[in-house]
Coordinates of C-alpha atoms and ligand atoms in Angstrom, one line a residue:
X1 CA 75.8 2.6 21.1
X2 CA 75.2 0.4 18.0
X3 CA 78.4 0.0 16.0
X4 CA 78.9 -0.6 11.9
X5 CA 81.5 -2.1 10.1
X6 CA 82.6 -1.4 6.8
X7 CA 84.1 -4.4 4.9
X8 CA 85.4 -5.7 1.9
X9 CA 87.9 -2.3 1.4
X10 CA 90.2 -3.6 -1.2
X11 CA 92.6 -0.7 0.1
X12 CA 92.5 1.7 2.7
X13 CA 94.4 4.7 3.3
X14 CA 94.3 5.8 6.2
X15 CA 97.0 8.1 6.8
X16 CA 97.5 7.1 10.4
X17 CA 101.3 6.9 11.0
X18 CA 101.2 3.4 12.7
X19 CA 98.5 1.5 10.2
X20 CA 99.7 3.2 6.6
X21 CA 97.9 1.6 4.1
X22 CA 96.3 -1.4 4.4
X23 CA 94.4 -4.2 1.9
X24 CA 91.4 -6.1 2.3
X25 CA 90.5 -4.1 5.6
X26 CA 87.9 -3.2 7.6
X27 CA 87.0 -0.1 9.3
X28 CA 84.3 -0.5 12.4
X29 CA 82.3 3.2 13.6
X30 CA 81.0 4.0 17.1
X31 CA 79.1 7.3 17.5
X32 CA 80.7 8.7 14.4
X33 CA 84.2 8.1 15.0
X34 CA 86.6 5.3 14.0
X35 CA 86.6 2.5 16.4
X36 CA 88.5 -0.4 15.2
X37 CA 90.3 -0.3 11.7
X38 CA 92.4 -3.3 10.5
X39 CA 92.9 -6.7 8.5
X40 CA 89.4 -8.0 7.4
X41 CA 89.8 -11.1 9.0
X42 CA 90.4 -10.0 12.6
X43 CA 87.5 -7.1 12.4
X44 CA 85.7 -7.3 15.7
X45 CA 81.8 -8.5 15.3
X46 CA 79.3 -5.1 14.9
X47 CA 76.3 -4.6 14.6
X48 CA 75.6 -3.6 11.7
X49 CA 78.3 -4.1 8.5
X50 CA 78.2 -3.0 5.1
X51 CA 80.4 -4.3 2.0
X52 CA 82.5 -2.0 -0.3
X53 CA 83.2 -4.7 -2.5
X54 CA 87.2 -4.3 -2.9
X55 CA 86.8 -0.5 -3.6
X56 CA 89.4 1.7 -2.7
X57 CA 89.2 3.7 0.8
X58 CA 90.6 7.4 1.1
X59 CA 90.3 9.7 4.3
X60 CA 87.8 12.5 3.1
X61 CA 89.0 15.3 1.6
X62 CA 89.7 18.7 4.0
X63 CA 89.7 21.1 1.5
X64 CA 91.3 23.6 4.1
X65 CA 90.8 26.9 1.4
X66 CA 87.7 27.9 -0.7
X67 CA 85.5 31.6 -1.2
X68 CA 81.8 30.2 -1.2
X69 CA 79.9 33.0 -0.5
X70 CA 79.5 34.7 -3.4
X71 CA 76.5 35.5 -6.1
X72 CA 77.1 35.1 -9.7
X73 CA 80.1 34.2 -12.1
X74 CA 82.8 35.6 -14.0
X75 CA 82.9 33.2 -16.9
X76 CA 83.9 36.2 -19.7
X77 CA 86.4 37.0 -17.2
X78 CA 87.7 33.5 -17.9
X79 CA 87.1 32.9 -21.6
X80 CA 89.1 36.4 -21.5
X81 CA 91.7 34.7 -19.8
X82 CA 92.3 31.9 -21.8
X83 CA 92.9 34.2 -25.1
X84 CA 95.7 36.7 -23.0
X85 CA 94.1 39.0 -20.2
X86 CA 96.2 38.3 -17.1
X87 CA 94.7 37.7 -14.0
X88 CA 94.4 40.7 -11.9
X89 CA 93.0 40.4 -8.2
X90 CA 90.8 43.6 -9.4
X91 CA 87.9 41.0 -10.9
X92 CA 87.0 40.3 -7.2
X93 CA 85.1 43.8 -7.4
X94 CA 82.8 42.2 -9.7
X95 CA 82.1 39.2 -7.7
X96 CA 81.3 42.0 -4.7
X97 CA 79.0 43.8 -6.8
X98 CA 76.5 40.6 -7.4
X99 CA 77.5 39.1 -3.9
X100 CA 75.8 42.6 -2.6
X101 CA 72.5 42.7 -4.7
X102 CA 71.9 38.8 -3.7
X103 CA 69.2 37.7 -1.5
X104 CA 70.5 35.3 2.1
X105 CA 68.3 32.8 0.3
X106 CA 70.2 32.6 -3.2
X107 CA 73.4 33.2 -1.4
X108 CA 72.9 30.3 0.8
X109 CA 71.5 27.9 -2.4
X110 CA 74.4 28.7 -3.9
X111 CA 76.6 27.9 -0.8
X112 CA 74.7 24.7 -0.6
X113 CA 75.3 23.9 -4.0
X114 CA 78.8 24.2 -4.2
X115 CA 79.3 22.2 -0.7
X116 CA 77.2 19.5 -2.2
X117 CA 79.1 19.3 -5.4
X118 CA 82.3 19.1 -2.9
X119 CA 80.8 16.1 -0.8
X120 CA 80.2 14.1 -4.3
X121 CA 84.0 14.3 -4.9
X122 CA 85.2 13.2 -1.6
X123 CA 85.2 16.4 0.3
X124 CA 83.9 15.9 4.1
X125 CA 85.2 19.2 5.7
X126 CA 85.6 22.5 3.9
X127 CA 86.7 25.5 5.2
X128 CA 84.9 28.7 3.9
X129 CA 85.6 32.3 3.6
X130 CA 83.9 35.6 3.9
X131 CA 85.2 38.4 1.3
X132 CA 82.7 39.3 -1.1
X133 CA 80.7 41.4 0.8
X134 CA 83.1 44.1 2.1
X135 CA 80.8 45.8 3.8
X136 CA 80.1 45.3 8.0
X137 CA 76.4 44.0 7.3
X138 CA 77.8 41.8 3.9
X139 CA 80.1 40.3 5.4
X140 CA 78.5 39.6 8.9
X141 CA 75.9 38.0 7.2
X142 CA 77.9 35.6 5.0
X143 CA 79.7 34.2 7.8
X144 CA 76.6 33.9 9.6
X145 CA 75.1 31.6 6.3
X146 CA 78.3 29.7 6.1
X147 CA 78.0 28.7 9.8
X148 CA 75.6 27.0 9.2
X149 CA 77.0 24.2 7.0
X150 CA 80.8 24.5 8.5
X151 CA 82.6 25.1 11.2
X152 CA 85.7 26.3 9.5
X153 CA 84.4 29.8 8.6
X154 CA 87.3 32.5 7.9
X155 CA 86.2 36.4 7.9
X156 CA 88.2 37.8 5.3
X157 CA 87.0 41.8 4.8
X158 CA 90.5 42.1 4.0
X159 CA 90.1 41.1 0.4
X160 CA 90.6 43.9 -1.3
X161 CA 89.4 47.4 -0.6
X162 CA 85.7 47.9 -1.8
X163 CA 85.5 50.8 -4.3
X164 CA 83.9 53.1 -2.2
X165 CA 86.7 53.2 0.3
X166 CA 89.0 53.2 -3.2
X167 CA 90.4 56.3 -2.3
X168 CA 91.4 56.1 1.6
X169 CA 92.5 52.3 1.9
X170 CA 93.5 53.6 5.7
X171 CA 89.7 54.0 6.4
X172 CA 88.9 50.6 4.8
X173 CA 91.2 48.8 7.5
X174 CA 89.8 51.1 10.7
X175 CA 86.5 49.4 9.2
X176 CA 87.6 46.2 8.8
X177 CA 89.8 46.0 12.6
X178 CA 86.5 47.8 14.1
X179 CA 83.2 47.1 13.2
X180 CA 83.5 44.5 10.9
X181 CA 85.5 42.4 13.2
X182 CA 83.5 43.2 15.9
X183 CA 80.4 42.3 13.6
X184 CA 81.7 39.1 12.4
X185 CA 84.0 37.9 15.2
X186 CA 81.0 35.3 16.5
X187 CA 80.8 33.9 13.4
X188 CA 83.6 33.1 12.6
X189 CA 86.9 30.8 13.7
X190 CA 89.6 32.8 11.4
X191 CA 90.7 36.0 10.4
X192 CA 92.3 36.1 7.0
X193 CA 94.2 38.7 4.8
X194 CA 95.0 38.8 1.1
X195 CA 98.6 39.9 1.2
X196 CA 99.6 41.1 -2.5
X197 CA 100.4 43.7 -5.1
X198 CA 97.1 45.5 -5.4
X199 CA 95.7 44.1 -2.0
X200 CA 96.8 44.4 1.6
X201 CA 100.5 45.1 1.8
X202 CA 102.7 43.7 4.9
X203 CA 101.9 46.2 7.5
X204 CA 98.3 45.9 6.7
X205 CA 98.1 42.6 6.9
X206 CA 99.8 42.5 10.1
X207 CA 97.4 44.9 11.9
X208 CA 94.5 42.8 11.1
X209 CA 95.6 39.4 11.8
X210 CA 96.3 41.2 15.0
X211 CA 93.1 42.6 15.4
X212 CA 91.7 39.5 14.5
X213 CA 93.6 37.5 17.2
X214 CA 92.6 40.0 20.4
X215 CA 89.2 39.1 19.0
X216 CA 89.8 35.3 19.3
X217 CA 90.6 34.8 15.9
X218 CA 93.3 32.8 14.1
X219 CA 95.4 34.0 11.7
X220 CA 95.6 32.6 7.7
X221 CA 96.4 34.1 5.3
X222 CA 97.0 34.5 1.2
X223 CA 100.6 35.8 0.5
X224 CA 102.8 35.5 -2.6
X225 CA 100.4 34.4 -5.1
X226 CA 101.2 36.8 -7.8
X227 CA 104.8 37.4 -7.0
X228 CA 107.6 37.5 -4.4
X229 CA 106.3 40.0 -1.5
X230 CA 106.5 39.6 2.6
X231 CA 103.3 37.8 3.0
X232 CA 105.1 34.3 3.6
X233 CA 107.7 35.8 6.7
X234 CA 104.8 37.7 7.6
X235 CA 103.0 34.5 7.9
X236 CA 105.9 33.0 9.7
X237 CA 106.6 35.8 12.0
X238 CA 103.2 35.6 13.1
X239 CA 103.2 32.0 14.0
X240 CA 100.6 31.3 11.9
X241 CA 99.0 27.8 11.0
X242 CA 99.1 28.0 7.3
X243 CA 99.8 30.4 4.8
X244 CA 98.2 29.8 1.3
X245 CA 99.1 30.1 -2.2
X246 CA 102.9 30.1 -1.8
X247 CA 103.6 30.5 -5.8
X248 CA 106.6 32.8 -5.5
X249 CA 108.8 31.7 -2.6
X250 CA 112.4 32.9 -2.0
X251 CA 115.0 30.2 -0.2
X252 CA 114.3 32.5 3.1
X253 CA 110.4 32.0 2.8
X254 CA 111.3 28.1 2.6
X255 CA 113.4 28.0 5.3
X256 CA 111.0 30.4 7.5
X257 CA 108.4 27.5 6.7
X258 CA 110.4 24.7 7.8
X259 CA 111.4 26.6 10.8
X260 CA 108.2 27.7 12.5
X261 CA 106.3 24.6 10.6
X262 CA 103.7 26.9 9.3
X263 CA 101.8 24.8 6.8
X264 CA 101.9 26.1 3.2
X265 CA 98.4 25.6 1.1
X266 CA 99.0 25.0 -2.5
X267 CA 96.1 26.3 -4.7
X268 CA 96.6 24.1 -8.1
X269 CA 93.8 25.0 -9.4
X270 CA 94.5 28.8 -8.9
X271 CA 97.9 28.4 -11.3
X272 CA 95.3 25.7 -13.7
X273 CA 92.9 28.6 -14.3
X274 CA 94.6 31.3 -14.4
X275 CA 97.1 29.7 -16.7
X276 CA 100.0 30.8 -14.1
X277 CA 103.5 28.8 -13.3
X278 CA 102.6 26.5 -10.5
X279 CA 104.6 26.1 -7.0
X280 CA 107.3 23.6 -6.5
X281 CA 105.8 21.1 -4.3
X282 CA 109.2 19.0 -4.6
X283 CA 111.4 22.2 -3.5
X284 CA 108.8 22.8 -0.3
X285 CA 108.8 18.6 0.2
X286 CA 112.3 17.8 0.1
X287 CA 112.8 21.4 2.5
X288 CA 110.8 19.8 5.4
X289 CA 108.2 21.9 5.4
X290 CA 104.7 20.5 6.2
X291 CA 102.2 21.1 2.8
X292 CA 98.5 21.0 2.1
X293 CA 96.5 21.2 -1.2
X294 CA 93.5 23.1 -1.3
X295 CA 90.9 23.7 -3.7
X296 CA 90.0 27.8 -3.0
X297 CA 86.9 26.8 -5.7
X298 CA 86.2 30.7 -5.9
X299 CA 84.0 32.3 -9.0
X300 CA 87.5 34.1 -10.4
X301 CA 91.2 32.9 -10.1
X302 CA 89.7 29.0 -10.0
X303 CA 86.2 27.2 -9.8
X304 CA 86.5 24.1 -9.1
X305 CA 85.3 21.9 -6.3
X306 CA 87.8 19.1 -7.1
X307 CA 90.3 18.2 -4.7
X308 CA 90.8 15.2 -7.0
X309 CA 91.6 17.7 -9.8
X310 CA 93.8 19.2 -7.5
X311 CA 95.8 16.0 -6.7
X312 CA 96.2 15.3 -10.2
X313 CA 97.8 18.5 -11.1
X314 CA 100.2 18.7 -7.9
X315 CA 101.5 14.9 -8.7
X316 CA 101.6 15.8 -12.8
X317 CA 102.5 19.4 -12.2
X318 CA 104.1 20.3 -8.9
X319 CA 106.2 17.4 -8.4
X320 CA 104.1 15.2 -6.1
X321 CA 104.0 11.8 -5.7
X322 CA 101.1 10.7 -6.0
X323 CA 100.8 9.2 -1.9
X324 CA 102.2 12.6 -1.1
X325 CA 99.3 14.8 -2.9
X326 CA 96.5 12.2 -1.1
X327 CA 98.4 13.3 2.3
X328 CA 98.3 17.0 1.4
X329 CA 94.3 16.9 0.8
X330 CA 93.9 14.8 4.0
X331 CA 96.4 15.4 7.0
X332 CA 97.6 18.1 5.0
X333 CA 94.3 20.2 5.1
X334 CA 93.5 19.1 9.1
X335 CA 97.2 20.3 10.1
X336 CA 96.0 23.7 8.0
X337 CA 93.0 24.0 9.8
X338 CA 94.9 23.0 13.5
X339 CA 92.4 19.8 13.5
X340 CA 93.6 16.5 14.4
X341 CA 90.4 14.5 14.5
X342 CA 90.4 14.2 10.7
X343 CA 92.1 13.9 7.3
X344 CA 92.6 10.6 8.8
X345 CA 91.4 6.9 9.7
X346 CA 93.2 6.2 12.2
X347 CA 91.1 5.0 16.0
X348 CA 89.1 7.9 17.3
X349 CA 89.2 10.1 14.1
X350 CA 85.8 11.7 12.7
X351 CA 84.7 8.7 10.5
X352 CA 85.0 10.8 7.3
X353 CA 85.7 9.1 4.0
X354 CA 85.5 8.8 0.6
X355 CA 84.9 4.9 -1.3
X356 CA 86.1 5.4 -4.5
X357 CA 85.2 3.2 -7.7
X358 CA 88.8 1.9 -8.0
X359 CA 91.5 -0.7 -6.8
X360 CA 93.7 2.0 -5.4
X361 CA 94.3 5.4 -4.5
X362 CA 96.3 5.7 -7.4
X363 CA 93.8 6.5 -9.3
X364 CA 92.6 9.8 -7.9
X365 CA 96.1 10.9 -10.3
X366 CA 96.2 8.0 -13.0
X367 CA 92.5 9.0 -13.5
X368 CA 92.0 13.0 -13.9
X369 CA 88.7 13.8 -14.6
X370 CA 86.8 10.8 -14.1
X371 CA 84.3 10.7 -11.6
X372 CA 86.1 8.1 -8.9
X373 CA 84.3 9.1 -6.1
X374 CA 81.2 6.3 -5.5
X375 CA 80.4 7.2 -1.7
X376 CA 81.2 10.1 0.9
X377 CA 80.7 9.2 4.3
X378 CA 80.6 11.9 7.2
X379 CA 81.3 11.1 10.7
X380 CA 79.9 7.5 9.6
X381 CA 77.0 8.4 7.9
X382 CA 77.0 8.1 3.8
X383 CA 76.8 11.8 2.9
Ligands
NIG1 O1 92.5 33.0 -3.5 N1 93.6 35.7 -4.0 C1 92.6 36.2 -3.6 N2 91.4 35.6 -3.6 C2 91.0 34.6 -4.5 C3 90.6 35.1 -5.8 C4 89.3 35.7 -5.7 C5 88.8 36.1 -7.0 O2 89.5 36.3 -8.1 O3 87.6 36.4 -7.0 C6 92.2 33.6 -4.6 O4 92.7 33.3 -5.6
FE2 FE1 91.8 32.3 -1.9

């Protein structure tokens, strides 16, 4: 098995409680995983090496939350936005609508579009959800696509309920705990609910993550975005690996988080774009409880790809410093996702990383909006 060093890492993050950071490292690969990682100077011989040149090293990104199977965009919807609509979750109804009409073939460009345009910013493992198809065959098929290019998919019929079931929600779940799970069970490694106002209320919510997990599934899922509602306990309750959005949390949804040590997502650019108040970071940090920062690049409530976009709003808006945001889009996302072999550099970890055109990791927040990100590697291949 031939072996490959990268050199010359001015600083390396690697997130991997025993090493921390380090400067002027190296970093040496075997069959895509991390096999040495340490002081330049004591770096093992390999046989192949390859010079960063004093750039920064980050784990890559796990961007543990995004909705890329959809058709379309809802740019009005935005503009709208921006001069006083609110947000409503309603707008998802027109992201079905194109989702439906589209071809496999455009909605897999545009899959494969958006995934590249994650890899250029430092994203190496992405989770994607199901949700704009809401029908058995719509959504079997869009977790069947999104297989393809992750193994994080997350069947989410539970969006909202399609207008054609608008006026017996009841029916919409027997659909979506019956043959839509059964349909898009093999495709998928999650099961996921939007738990809100105007959505899937608590009981909901519960039944399908239930469903869901007889089926093999694992739970996630989207509570308290817009408001204060049960979605968080729920979450808790249920034992579940991460709950996502967490906008709206009372002092009993904190200390249900610190208790059970369900990971709660952060969605930055969610509050960014739909010009809402942003979650306390600092208030879920100082608690104890474990967070991650997400993108959930979706056509609506927030398109972006950036996890560095992301960092620089939770350390300039949500309280973060900025070593803590770089943890919640690395170990952060992996703990979200129940993974352990990344969102790190640590020895045996996936060598996944991102090189980026700076001194220090600082930069991802000291820099918003500038391109930082010079290389992605995947399992130790540049992506
Ligand atoms: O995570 N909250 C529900 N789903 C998405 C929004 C989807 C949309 O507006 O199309 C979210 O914000
Ligand atoms: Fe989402």
């Amino acid at each position: 098995m031939s072996t490959l060093a990268l050199t010359g890492i001015g600083e390396l993050s690697t997130h991997a409680p025993e090493l921390g950071v380090l400067h002027d490292a190296a970093l040496v690969v075997e069959a895509g995983r991390v096999a040495w990682v340490g002081p330049s100077r004591q770096a093992p011989a390999a046989d192949t090496a390859y010079d960063l040149g004093g750039r920064a090293v980050v784990p890559g990104f796990v961007d543990s939350h995004s909705h890329l199977m959809f058709a379309g965009d809802r740019a009005e919807e935005f503009a709208a936005r921006m001069t006083g609509t609110p947000y409503s979750a309603g707008g998802i109804r027109t992201t079905v609508a194109a989702t439906r009409a589209a071809s496999d073939e455009q909605l897999a460009a545009n899959l494969a579009r958006l995934v590249d345009e994650m890899r250029r910013q430092g994203t190496t493992t992405v989770e994607v959800k199901s949700g704009y198809g809401l029908t058995v065959a719509d959504e079997a098929r869009a977790l069947a696509i999104a297989r393809h290019v992750t193994d994080e998919t997350t069947f989410l019929g539970a969006h909202v309920v399609p207008p054609e079931h608008a006026d017996d929600p009841a029916a919409y779940v027997d659909l979506v705990t019956g043959p839509m799970l059964e349909a898009c069970a093999p495709h998928a490694r999650w099961v996921d609910v939007f738990c809100e106002r105007g959505a899937f209320d608590e009981d909901q919510a519960r039944t399908i993550l239930q469903a869901g997990a007889a089926k093999g599934l694992r739970g996630r899922l989207h509570a308290n975005q817009l408001g204060h509602g049960p979605g968080v306990r729920l979450a808790c309750e249920l034992g579940l690996v991460a709950v996502d959005h967490c906008t709206y949390l009372s002092d009993e949804d904190v200390s249900a988080l610190r208790e059970t040590g369900t990971t709660a997502t952060l969605l930055p650019g969610v509050e960014f774009s739909t010009r809402s108040p942003y979650p306390d970071a600092r208030r879920l940090l100082d608690a104890g409880v474990h967070v991650a920062i997400a993108s959930d690049c979706n056509p609506g409530s927030c398109y972006t790809s950036s996890i560095p976009l992301c960092i620089a709003l939770a350390v300039r808006e949500m309280g973060m410093s900025p070593a803590e945001a770089l943890a919640a889009a690395t170990t952060g996302g992996a703990r979200a996702l129940g993974r352990s072999d990344i969102g790190h550099l640590g020895v045996g970890a996936r060598a996944d990383l991102a090189v980026l055109d700076a001194p220090s990791y600082l930069h991802l927040a000291y820099r918003p909006g500038v391109p930082l990100v010079a290389q992605t590697w995947v399992a130790g291949r540049r992506a």
